[in-house]
Amino acid sequence: MGLKLLAGAPNDANRDYVPQGIKGTDMTINENGNNSQVYPARLQECTGVLADGLEDVWYEYVPESYDGSKRVPLVVSNHGGQMNGWAQAVYSSWTMLAEKEGFICVFPNAHSLMMWTIQGMADRVRANPNLVLPIPMDPEDFRDNHDLNFLRALIDHMQKKYRIDAGRIYMQGMSMGHMMTDQFARYYGDILAGAAGSGASAFATQLYTADGALRNWGGPVPTWISHPEKNGMDGPMGDEEAAQRTGRTYWAKVNGVHGRPQIRIVGEDNFAFYAGDKADMVYLDIKNRDHGQALDEAFYYWNYMFSGVHREPDGTLVKDKTVWEPAGDTFSLALTPGCSSAWLHNEVVPMPIAPMWWQKLKYHGLEGGQMVRGEYLCASLRFLAQVFGADYATDEAGLEATVRFPDGRVAKFSRGVIGCLVDDNLHAMYCETLHRGGELLVSVEWFCRFLFHLHVSVCNDVVYVTDHFAELSAFMAQIIREELR
């Protein structure tokens, strides 16, 4: 029997972060950061003293298929600040996935103030007058951090209560829960076969000592970092980019990541898959998404990463086959102005000349003024012909070009002319053919859309072309620029 989406009762008037009316009902909440499913009937609230003599609360989800006859994976999912465990269950899709894949989920509550005890967080809040949050005080010794101790003890408890595969324990969190997951992985990553988080980033003092050494006791762990494009938790976009880069760089060092990522864009989901000598890393930037987590993220974590990695009893990480292959787009082309390298099929290749922005202007009869009717990235026609396996020839002066495509079509271009002849039929392009540095340049957007019916997305000075619907996000555009330059 396949998965079933239970019909909910939308509460569009809600303005509470976590409305208490959700608990145990069919109420659903949707906003551009968090979306809820109907409260899972099998979600069980538990209380107990597991660490430090303190009573804690957590929520267990055991799928209908579990009968104790075989060991199953365990997923620990940590809620965001000012939330709780049951809210994390309904604001994610782990329980649906647990029914499909047969694993067990547990959703712990932070012990104090609905906020996790995060190293250095109290100091950060005190230093920022715009943050008015109740933050638990962080003890000097991490062994006195009750939330860390509770999560360790909760994993032990779940292993004693159920038949858990010790080699397939995974942790994920949202916002402050992302920070808690990252903190747990730095100290106790050797317990986990994968760690993922959405919507937050660690700061440098949490990741490095004063002399620049890595602050890490848990060793390599497959790591997933999800980021909503409009997250806004680290200030202006430049600061947010720096914070995201800091987290990626840290886990790249721990996991032995080197080389370029494989980039894949599916709709508004922008993936960068990094291979590591010790463990892999994935970065996901979600276009047009505010702070929070998307309802489908659990499926991404599982299908692209968690399903394909486990730990042996000696702690060795072993890669298995994932449900979905973490591979880049089969066809991909990305260019940015002023850079004479292009991103082609997840490799960096040279071009004869750097592309440039060119504006289509309207000025006749405007008394010397002008209006911009479009701006397009113009790139070497010779290079574009090469990308599509076409023959390219020019006249002696290099001002006219004929392109013969593998399917038999013939296209002709001429300097300063906005028209293109395709099999002796004239078609107007977005802008005229340019001539720079001995090369003819045409609009990448027009060339790929009109001649090959490809999808073209433009974001922050990067043009991305692929063979399916894909919307380039701001932070993935930054990664591509860094790779090209």
CSV table of C-alpha atoms in Angstrom, one decimal:
chain,number,residue,atom,x,y,z
A,1,MET,CA,0.0,0.0,0.0
A,2,GLY,CA,1.4,3.4,-1.0
A,3,LEU,CA,1.7,6.6,1.1
A,4,LYS,CA,-1.5,8.5,1.9
A,5,LEU,CA,-1.8,12.3,2.3
A,6,LEU,CA,-4.5,12.9,4.9
A,7,ALA,CA,-6.8,15.8,4.2
A,8,GLY,CA,-6.3,18.6,6.8
A,9,ALA,CA,-8.3,21.5,8.0
A,10,PRO,CA,-6.3,24.6,6.9
A,11,ASN,CA,-6.0,27.4,9.5
A,12,ASP,CA,-5.1,30.3,7.2
A,13,ALA,CA,-5.9,32.9,10.0
A,14,ASN,CA,-3.2,31.4,12.3
A,15,ARG,CA,-0.3,33.8,13.2
A,16,ASP,CA,1.2,31.6,15.9
A,17,TYR,CA,4.6,30.0,15.3
A,18,VAL,CA,3.4,26.7,16.7
A,19,PRO,CA,-0.3,26.8,17.4
A,20,GLN,CA,-1.2,24.4,20.2
A,21,GLY,CA,-4.4,23.6,18.5
A,22,ILE,CA,-2.5,21.4,16.0
A,23,LYS,CA,-1.7,18.7,18.6
A,24,GLY,CA,-3.8,15.7,18.1
A,25,THR,CA,-6.0,17.3,15.4
A,26,ASP,CA,-6.3,17.6,11.6
A,27,MET,CA,-5.3,21.3,11.6
A,28,THR,CA,-2.7,22.2,9.0
A,29,ILE,CA,-0.6,25.4,8.8
A,30,ASN,CA,1.2,26.7,5.7
A,31,GLU,CA,3.5,29.6,5.3
A,32,ASN,CA,6.6,30.2,3.2
A,33,GLY,CA,9.0,28.5,5.6
A,34,ASN,CA,7.1,25.8,7.5
A,35,ASN,CA,4.2,23.6,6.3
A,36,SER,CA,2.5,21.0,8.4
A,37,GLN,CA,0.9,17.6,7.8
A,38,VAL,CA,-2.0,16.2,9.8
A,39,TYR,CA,-0.9,15.2,13.3
A,40,PRO,CA,0.2,11.6,13.0
A,41,ALA,CA,-2.1,9.2,14.9
A,42,ARG,CA,0.8,6.9,15.8
A,43,LEU,CA,3.0,9.6,17.4
A,44,GLN,CA,3.4,8.8,21.1
A,45,GLU,CA,4.5,11.2,23.8
A,46,CYS,CA,7.0,9.9,26.3
A,47,THR,CA,8.6,11.2,29.5
A,48,GLY,CA,11.4,9.9,31.5
A,49,VAL,CA,14.7,10.5,33.3
A,50,LEU,CA,17.5,9.5,30.9
A,51,ALA,CA,20.4,11.8,31.7
A,52,ASP,CA,21.7,14.0,34.6
A,53,GLY,CA,18.7,13.0,36.9
A,54,LEU,CA,16.4,15.4,34.9
A,55,GLU,CA,13.1,14.5,33.4
A,56,ASP,CA,12.7,15.0,29.6
A,57,VAL,CA,10.0,14.7,27.0
A,58,TRP,CA,10.2,13.1,23.6
A,59,TYR,CA,7.9,11.7,20.9
A,60,GLU,CA,8.3,8.3,19.3
A,61,TYR,CA,6.9,7.2,15.9
A,62,VAL,CA,6.9,3.5,15.2
A,63,PRO,CA,5.7,2.5,11.8
A,64,GLU,CA,2.9,0.0,11.4
A,65,SER,CA,5.2,-2.5,9.8
A,66,TYR,CA,7.5,-2.7,12.8
A,67,ASP,CA,7.2,-6.1,14.5
A,68,GLY,CA,10.7,-6.5,16.1
A,69,SER,CA,11.7,-9.3,13.9
A,70,LYS,CA,14.6,-7.3,12.3
A,71,ARG,CA,16.8,-4.3,13.1
A,72,VAL,CA,15.6,-1.0,11.6
A,73,PRO,CA,17.2,2.4,11.2
A,74,LEU,CA,16.6,5.2,13.7
A,75,VAL,CA,16.1,8.9,12.8
A,76,VAL,CA,16.4,11.6,15.6
A,77,SER,CA,14.8,14.8,14.4
A,78,ASN,CA,15.4,18.0,16.4
A,79,HIS,CA,12.9,20.9,16.5
A,80,GLY,CA,13.6,24.6,15.9
A,81,GLY,CA,13.8,27.2,18.7
A,82,GLN,CA,10.6,28.0,20.5
A,83,MET,CA,9.1,24.7,19.1
A,84,ASN,CA,8.9,21.2,20.5
A,85,GLY,CA,9.1,17.5,19.4
A,86,TRP,CA,5.6,17.0,18.2
A,87,ALA,CA,5.8,20.3,16.2
A,88,GLN,CA,8.9,18.9,14.5
A,89,ALA,CA,7.0,15.8,13.6
A,90,VAL,CA,4.1,17.6,11.9
A,91,TYR,CA,6.4,20.3,10.3
A,92,SER,CA,8.5,17.6,8.6
A,93,SER,CA,7.6,14.4,6.7
A,94,TRP,CA,9.7,11.9,8.7
A,95,THR,CA,6.6,10.0,9.9
A,96,MET,CA,5.3,9.5,6.3
A,97,LEU,CA,8.8,8.4,5.2
A,98,ALA,CA,9.0,6.1,8.2
A,99,GLU,CA,5.9,4.3,7.1
A,100,LYS,CA,7.3,3.9,3.6
A,101,GLU,CA,10.8,2.7,4.6
A,102,GLY,CA,10.1,1.0,7.9
A,103,PHE,CA,12.4,2.9,10.2
A,104,ILE,CA,11.7,4.5,13.6
A,105,CYS,CA,11.7,8.2,14.4
A,106,VAL,CA,12.1,10.1,17.7
A,107,PHE,CA,11.4,13.8,18.2
A,108,PRO,CA,13.0,15.1,21.4
A,109,ASN,CA,12.1,18.3,23.3
A,110,ALA,CA,14.8,20.7,24.3
A,111,HIS,CA,15.0,20.6,28.1
A,112,SER,CA,14.7,24.4,28.8
A,113,LEU,CA,12.8,27.3,27.4
A,114,MET,CA,12.0,25.3,24.2
A,115,MET,CA,15.5,26.2,23.1
A,116,TRP,CA,18.5,23.9,22.7
A,117,THR,CA,21.7,24.5,24.7
A,118,ILE,CA,24.1,25.6,21.9
A,119,GLN,CA,27.7,26.5,22.5
A,120,GLY,CA,28.3,30.2,22.3
A,121,MET,CA,24.6,31.0,21.5
A,122,ALA,CA,23.9,32.9,24.7
A,123,ASP,CA,26.9,35.2,24.0
A,124,ARG,CA,25.7,35.7,20.5
A,125,VAL,CA,22.2,36.7,21.6
A,126,ARG,CA,23.6,39.1,24.2
A,127,ALA,CA,25.7,40.8,21.6
A,128,ASN,CA,22.8,41.3,19.2
A,129,PRO,CA,20.1,43.8,20.6
A,130,ASN,CA,17.7,42.7,17.8
A,131,LEU,CA,17.5,39.1,19.2
A,132,VAL,CA,15.2,39.0,22.2
A,133,LEU,CA,15.2,35.2,23.0
A,134,PRO,CA,15.3,33.1,26.1
A,135,ILE,CA,18.5,31.2,25.7
A,136,PRO,CA,19.7,28.4,28.1
A,137,MET,CA,23.2,29.2,29.5
A,138,ASP,CA,25.9,27.1,27.9
A,139,PRO,CA,28.2,25.3,30.4
A,140,GLU,CA,31.9,25.7,30.0
A,141,ASP,CA,32.4,21.9,29.7
A,142,PHE,CA,30.4,20.2,26.9
A,143,ARG,CA,29.9,17.2,29.2
A,144,ASP,CA,27.7,19.4,31.4
A,145,ASN,CA,25.5,20.2,28.4
A,146,HIS,CA,22.3,18.4,29.4
A,147,ASP,CA,20.8,18.5,25.9
A,148,LEU,CA,23.9,16.8,24.5
A,149,ASN,CA,23.7,14.2,27.2
A,150,PHE,CA,20.0,13.7,26.7
A,151,LEU,CA,20.3,13.1,23.0
A,152,ARG,CA,23.1,10.5,23.6
A,153,ALA,CA,21.0,8.8,26.3
A,154,LEU,CA,17.9,8.9,24.1
A,155,ILE,CA,19.7,7.1,21.4
A,156,ASP,CA,20.8,4.4,23.9
A,157,HIS,CA,17.2,4.2,25.2
A,158,MET,CA,15.7,3.7,21.8
A,159,GLN,CA,18.3,0.9,21.1
A,160,LYS,CA,17.2,-0.9,24.2
A,161,LYS,CA,13.5,-0.4,23.7
A,162,TYR,CA,13.5,-1.4,19.9
A,163,ARG,CA,15.6,-3.4,17.6
A,164,ILE,CA,17.6,-0.6,16.2
A,165,ASP,CA,20.4,-1.0,13.6
A,166,ALA,CA,23.3,0.6,15.4
A,167,GLY,CA,25.0,1.2,12.1
A,168,ARG,CA,22.1,3.2,10.7
A,169,ILE,CA,21.4,6.0,13.2
A,170,TYR,CA,20.8,9.5,11.6
A,171,MET,CA,20.1,12.9,13.0
A,172,GLN,CA,18.4,16.0,11.5
A,173,GLY,CA,17.2,19.3,12.8
A,174,MET,CA,15.6,22.6,11.7
A,175,SER,CA,16.9,26.1,12.6
A,176,MET,CA,18.1,25.8,16.2
A,177,GLY,CA,17.7,22.1,15.8
A,178,HIS,CA,20.0,22.3,12.9
A,179,MET,CA,22.6,23.9,15.1
A,180,MET,CA,22.0,21.2,17.8
A,181,THR,CA,22.5,18.5,15.2
A,182,ASP,CA,25.7,20.2,13.9
A,183,GLN,CA,26.9,20.5,17.5
A,184,PHE,CA,26.1,16.8,18.3
A,185,ALA,CA,27.9,15.7,15.1
A,186,ARG,CA,31.0,17.7,16.1
A,187,TYR,CA,31.2,15.9,19.4
A,188,TYR,CA,29.5,12.5,18.8
A,189,GLY,CA,29.4,12.1,15.0
A,190,ASP,CA,30.9,8.6,15.3
A,191,ILE,CA,27.5,7.5,16.7
A,192,LEU,CA,25.8,8.7,13.5
A,193,ALA,CA,25.8,7.4,9.9
A,194,GLY,CA,24.5,10.8,8.7
A,195,ALA,CA,23.6,14.3,9.9
A,196,ALA,CA,21.4,16.9,8.2
A,197,GLY,CA,20.0,20.3,9.0
A,198,SER,CA,18.0,23.1,7.5
A,199,GLY,CA,17.8,26.9,8.1
A,200,ALA,CA,20.8,27.6,10.3
A,201,SER,CA,24.6,27.9,10.2
A,202,ALA,CA,27.3,27.5,12.8
A,203,PHE,CA,29.6,30.4,13.5
A,204,ALA,CA,33.4,30.3,13.2
A,205,THR,CA,34.1,30.2,17.0
A,206,GLN,CA,32.0,27.1,17.3
A,207,LEU,CA,33.9,25.4,14.5
A,208,TYR,CA,37.5,26.5,15.0
A,209,THR,CA,39.8,27.2,18.0
A,210,ALA,CA,41.5,30.6,18.4
A,211,ASP,CA,44.5,29.3,16.5
A,212,GLY,CA,42.4,28.0,13.6
A,213,ALA,CA,42.3,24.3,14.4
A,214,LEU,CA,39.1,22.3,13.8
A,215,ARG,CA,36.9,21.9,16.9
A,216,ASN,CA,35.9,18.3,16.2
A,217,TRP,CA,35.7,15.2,18.3
A,218,GLY,CA,33.2,13.1,16.3
A,219,GLY,CA,35.2,12.7,13.1
A,220,PRO,CA,33.8,12.5,9.6
A,221,VAL,CA,30.0,12.0,9.1
A,222,PRO,CA,28.0,12.3,5.9
A,223,THR,CA,26.6,15.8,6.2
A,224,TRP,CA,23.7,17.6,4.6
A,225,ILE,CA,23.1,21.4,4.8
A,226,SER,CA,19.8,22.7,3.6
A,227,HIS,CA,19.4,26.5,3.2
A,228,PRO,CA,16.2,28.4,2.3
A,229,GLU,CA,17.2,31.1,-0.2
A,230,LYS,CA,15.4,33.8,1.8
A,231,ASN,CA,16.6,32.5,5.2
A,232,GLY,CA,17.8,35.9,6.4
A,233,MET,CA,19.2,34.6,9.7
A,234,ASP,CA,22.7,35.9,9.3
A,235,GLY,CA,21.8,39.5,8.1
A,236,PRO,CA,22.5,40.8,4.6
A,237,MET,CA,23.0,38.4,1.7
A,238,GLY,CA,26.8,38.9,1.8
A,239,ASP,CA,26.9,37.9,5.5
A,240,GLU,CA,24.6,35.0,4.8
A,241,GLU,CA,26.8,33.7,2.0
A,242,ALA,CA,29.9,34.0,4.3
A,243,ALA,CA,28.1,32.0,7.0
A,244,GLN,CA,27.0,29.3,4.6
A,245,ARG,CA,30.5,29.1,3.2
A,246,THR,CA,32.0,28.7,6.7
A,247,GLY,CA,29.8,25.7,7.4
A,248,ARG,CA,30.5,24.0,4.1
A,249,THR,CA,34.2,24.6,4.4
A,250,TYR,CA,34.3,23.2,7.9
A,251,TRP,CA,32.6,19.9,6.9
A,252,ALA,CA,34.6,19.7,3.7
A,253,LYS,CA,37.7,19.7,5.8
A,254,VAL,CA,36.4,17.1,8.3
A,255,ASN,CA,35.0,14.8,5.6
A,256,GLY,CA,38.0,15.1,3.2
A,257,VAL,CA,36.0,16.8,0.4
A,258,HIS,CA,37.9,18.0,-2.6
A,259,GLY,CA,37.1,18.7,-6.2
A,260,ARG,CA,34.0,20.3,-7.7
A,261,PRO,CA,30.5,19.5,-6.8
A,262,GLN,CA,27.9,17.8,-9.0
A,263,ILE,CA,25.1,20.4,-9.4
A,264,ARG,CA,21.5,19.4,-9.9
A,265,ILE,CA,18.5,21.7,-10.0
A,266,VAL,CA,15.1,20.2,-9.8
A,267,GLY,CA,12.4,22.9,-9.9
A,268,GLU,CA,13.3,25.3,-7.1
A,269,ASP,CA,15.6,22.8,-5.3
A,270,ASN,CA,19.3,23.5,-6.0
A,271,PHE,CA,21.6,20.6,-5.0
A,272,ALA,CA,25.4,20.5,-4.9
A,273,PHE,CA,26.7,17.0,-4.2
A,274,TYR,CA,30.3,16.9,-2.9
A,275,ALA,CA,32.3,13.6,-2.7
A,276,GLY,CA,34.7,13.2,0.2
A,277,ASP,CA,37.5,10.8,0.9
A,278,LYS,CA,36.0,10.1,4.4
A,279,ALA,CA,32.4,11.1,4.0
A,280,ASP,CA,30.2,13.0,1.5
A,281,MET,CA,28.5,16.4,1.8
A,282,VAL,CA,25.4,17.8,0.2
A,283,TYR,CA,24.3,21.5,0.1
A,284,LEU,CA,20.7,22.3,-0.9
A,285,ASP,CA,19.6,25.9,-1.5
A,286,ILE,CA,15.8,26.2,-1.9
A,287,LYS,CA,14.7,29.0,-4.2
A,288,ASN,CA,12.2,31.6,-2.9
A,289,ARG,CA,11.9,29.9,0.5
A,290,ASP,CA,11.9,31.6,3.9
A,291,HIS,CA,13.4,30.4,7.2
A,292,GLY,CA,12.3,27.0,8.1
A,293,GLN,CA,12.2,23.6,6.5
A,294,ALA,CA,10.3,22.3,3.4
A,295,LEU,CA,7.8,19.5,4.0
A,296,ASP,CA,9.6,17.2,1.4
A,297,GLU,CA,13.2,17.6,2.8
A,298,ALA,CA,13.1,14.4,4.8
A,299,PHE,CA,12.6,12.5,1.5
A,300,TYR,CA,15.6,14.3,0.0
A,301,TYR,CA,17.8,13.5,3.0
A,302,TRP,CA,16.8,9.8,2.9
A,303,ASN,CA,16.7,9.2,-0.9
A,304,TYR,CA,19.9,11.0,-1.7
A,305,MET,CA,22.1,10.3,1.3
A,306,PHE,CA,20.8,8.4,4.4
A,307,SER,CA,19.5,5.4,2.5
A,308,GLY,CA,23.0,4.8,1.1
A,309,VAL,CA,25.4,4.9,4.1
A,310,HIS,CA,25.9,2.9,7.2
A,311,ARG,CA,28.6,2.3,9.9
A,312,GLU,CA,30.3,-1.0,10.5
A,313,PRO,CA,30.8,-2.1,14.2
A,314,ASP,CA,34.3,-0.7,14.1
A,315,GLY,CA,33.0,2.7,13.1
A,316,THR,CA,33.9,2.6,9.4
A,317,LEU,CA,31.5,4.4,7.1
A,318,VAL,CA,30.4,2.3,4.2
A,319,LYS,CA,28.6,3.6,1.1
A,320,ASP,CA,25.6,1.6,-0.3
A,321,LYS,CA,23.4,2.4,-3.2
A,322,THR,CA,21.0,5.3,-2.5
A,323,VAL,CA,17.4,5.3,-3.5
A,324,TRP,CA,18.2,8.3,-5.8
A,325,GLU,CA,21.6,8.8,-7.4
A,326,PRO,CA,23.3,12.0,-6.1
A,327,ALA,CA,24.4,13.1,-9.5
A,328,GLY,CA,24.5,16.4,-11.3
A,329,ASP,CA,22.2,17.4,-14.2
A,330,THR,CA,22.9,15.4,-17.3
A,331,PHE,CA,22.8,18.6,-19.4
A,332,SER,CA,24.0,21.8,-17.7
A,333,LEU,CA,25.5,25.0,-19.0
A,334,ALA,CA,26.2,28.0,-16.8
A,335,LEU,CA,28.0,31.2,-17.7
A,336,THR,CA,28.6,34.5,-15.9
A,337,PRO,CA,29.8,37.8,-17.4
A,338,GLY,CA,33.5,38.6,-17.5
A,339,CYS,CA,34.6,35.0,-16.9
A,340,SER,CA,36.1,33.1,-19.8
A,341,SER,CA,35.2,29.7,-18.3
A,342,ALA,CA,31.9,28.0,-18.5
A,343,TRP,CA,30.2,25.3,-16.4
A,344,LEU,CA,29.4,22.5,-18.9
A,345,HIS,CA,28.0,19.2,-17.8
A,346,ASN,CA,29.5,19.7,-14.3
A,347,GLU,CA,32.9,20.5,-15.6
A,348,VAL,CA,34.7,23.8,-16.0
A,349,VAL,CA,35.7,24.4,-19.7
A,350,PRO,CA,37.4,27.4,-21.4
A,351,MET,CA,35.6,29.8,-23.9
A,352,PRO,CA,37.2,31.9,-26.6
A,353,ILE,CA,36.0,35.1,-25.0
A,354,ALA,CA,34.2,36.0,-21.8
A,355,PRO,CA,30.4,36.6,-22.2
A,356,MET,CA,28.9,40.1,-21.5
A,357,TRP,CA,25.5,41.6,-20.7
A,358,TRP,CA,23.9,43.4,-23.6
A,359,GLN,CA,20.8,45.6,-23.3
A,360,LYS,CA,18.0,45.8,-25.9
A,361,LEU,CA,17.2,49.6,-26.0
A,362,LYS,CA,14.2,51.6,-27.0
A,363,TYR,CA,15.2,55.2,-27.8
A,364,HIS,CA,13.6,56.5,-31.1
A,365,GLY,CA,11.5,59.5,-30.4
A,366,LEU,CA,12.4,59.8,-26.7
A,367,GLU,CA,14.2,63.1,-27.2
A,368,GLY,CA,17.6,61.6,-26.6
A,369,GLY,CA,16.5,59.3,-23.8
A,370,GLN,CA,16.4,55.5,-23.8
A,371,MET,CA,14.5,52.7,-22.2
A,372,VAL,CA,15.9,49.2,-21.5
A,373,ARG,CA,13.6,46.5,-22.9
A,374,GLY,CA,15.7,43.5,-21.9
A,375,GLU,CA,19.2,42.5,-20.8
A,376,TYR,CA,20.8,39.3,-22.2
A,377,LEU,CA,24.0,37.4,-21.7
A,378,CYS,CA,25.8,37.3,-25.0
A,379,ALA,CA,28.4,34.5,-25.4
A,380,SER,CA,30.7,33.2,-28.1
A,381,LEU,CA,28.7,31.7,-30.9
A,382,ARG,CA,31.7,29.5,-31.7
A,383,PHE,CA,31.5,28.1,-28.2
A,384,LEU,CA,27.7,27.6,-28.2
A,385,ALA,CA,28.0,25.7,-31.5
A,386,GLN,CA,30.6,23.4,-29.9
A,387,VAL,CA,28.4,22.8,-26.9
A,388,PHE,CA,25.7,21.4,-29.2
A,389,GLY,CA,28.0,19.4,-31.4
A,390,ALA,CA,27.5,21.8,-34.4
A,391,ASP,CA,30.0,22.7,-37.2
A,392,TYR,CA,30.9,26.4,-37.1
A,393,ALA,CA,32.3,28.4,-40.0
A,394,THR,CA,32.8,32.2,-40.7
A,395,ASP,CA,33.6,34.4,-43.6
A,396,GLU,CA,37.1,35.7,-44.0
A,397,ALA,CA,36.4,38.8,-41.9
A,398,GLY,CA,34.7,36.8,-39.2
A,399,LEU,CA,31.6,39.0,-39.4
A,400,GLU,CA,29.2,36.3,-40.7
A,401,ALA,CA,28.8,32.7,-39.4
A,402,THR,CA,27.1,29.6,-40.5
A,403,VAL,CA,26.2,26.9,-37.9
A,404,ARG,CA,25.3,23.4,-39.1
A,405,PHE,CA,23.6,21.4,-36.3
A,406,PRO,CA,23.7,17.5,-36.1
A,407,ASP,CA,20.0,17.3,-36.9
A,408,GLY,CA,20.6,19.0,-40.3
A,409,ARG,CA,19.4,22.5,-39.5
A,410,VAL,CA,21.5,25.4,-40.7
A,411,ALA,CA,21.6,28.8,-38.9
A,412,LYS,CA,23.2,32.0,-40.2
A,413,PHE,CA,24.3,35.0,-38.1
A,414,SER,CA,25.7,38.4,-39.0
A,415,ARG,CA,27.3,41.2,-37.0
A,416,GLY,CA,24.9,43.9,-35.9
A,417,VAL,CA,21.8,42.1,-37.2
A,418,ILE,CA,19.0,41.0,-34.8
A,419,GLY,CA,17.7,38.4,-37.3
A,420,CYS,CA,18.9,34.8,-37.6
A,421,LEU,CA,18.3,32.7,-40.7
A,422,VAL,CA,17.3,29.1,-39.8
A,423,ASP,CA,16.9,27.0,-42.9
A,424,ASP,CA,16.2,30.1,-45.0
A,425,ASN,CA,13.5,31.4,-42.6
A,426,LEU,CA,14.2,34.6,-40.7
A,427,HIS,CA,13.7,34.7,-37.0
A,428,ALA,CA,14.3,37.8,-34.7
A,429,MET,CA,16.5,37.1,-31.8
A,430,TYR,CA,16.3,38.8,-28.3
A,431,CYS,CA,19.2,41.2,-29.4
A,432,GLU,CA,21.5,41.7,-32.3
A,433,THR,CA,24.7,39.7,-32.9
A,434,LEU,CA,27.7,41.4,-31.4
A,435,HIS,CA,31.4,41.3,-32.5
A,436,ARG,CA,34.0,41.5,-29.8
A,437,GLY,CA,37.6,40.3,-29.8
A,438,GLY,CA,37.3,38.7,-33.2
A,439,GLU,CA,34.3,36.6,-32.0
A,440,LEU,CA,30.6,36.8,-32.8
A,441,LEU,CA,28.4,36.8,-29.7
A,442,VAL,CA,24.7,36.0,-29.4
A,443,SER,CA,22.2,35.8,-26.5
A,444,VAL,CA,22.6,32.5,-24.6
A,445,GLU,CA,18.9,32.7,-23.5
A,446,TRP,CA,17.6,33.0,-27.1
A,447,PHE,CA,20.0,30.4,-28.6
A,448,CYS,CA,19.1,27.7,-26.0
A,449,ARG,CA,15.4,28.4,-25.7
A,450,PHE,CA,14.5,29.0,-29.4
A,451,LEU,CA,16.8,26.5,-31.1
A,452,PHE,CA,16.7,23.7,-28.5
A,453,HIS,CA,13.7,24.3,-26.3
A,454,LEU,CA,15.8,24.3,-23.1
A,455,HIS,CA,15.0,25.8,-19.8
A,456,VAL,CA,17.1,28.9,-19.0
A,457,SER,CA,17.2,30.5,-15.5
A,458,VAL,CA,19.0,33.7,-14.6
A,459,CYS,CA,20.0,34.7,-11.0
A,460,ASN,CA,22.6,37.1,-9.6
A,461,ASP,CA,24.7,37.4,-12.8
A,462,VAL,CA,24.6,33.6,-13.6
A,463,VAL,CA,22.7,32.1,-16.5
A,464,TYR,CA,21.9,28.4,-16.0
A,465,VAL,CA,20.7,26.2,-18.8
A,466,THR,CA,19.3,22.6,-18.5
A,467,ASP,CA,16.9,20.3,-20.2
A,468,HIS,CA,14.1,20.4,-17.5
A,469,PHE,CA,12.4,22.9,-15.3
A,470,ALA,CA,15.0,24.4,-13.0
A,471,GLU,CA,15.2,27.8,-11.2
A,472,LEU,CA,18.7,28.8,-10.1
A,473,SER,CA,18.9,30.1,-6.6
A,474,ALA,CA,21.0,33.0,-5.3
A,475,PHE,CA,23.4,30.9,-3.2
A,476,MET,CA,23.9,28.2,-5.8
A,477,ALA,CA,24.7,31.0,-8.3
A,478,GLN,CA,27.4,32.1,-5.8
A,479,ILE,CA,28.8,28.5,-5.7
A,480,ILE,CA,28.9,28.4,-9.6
A,481,ARG,CA,30.7,31.8,-9.7
A,482,GLU,CA,33.3,30.6,-7.2
A,483,GLU,CA,33.9,27.4,-9.3
A,484,LEU,CA,34.3,29.4,-12.5
A,485,ARG,CA,36.6,32.0,-11.1
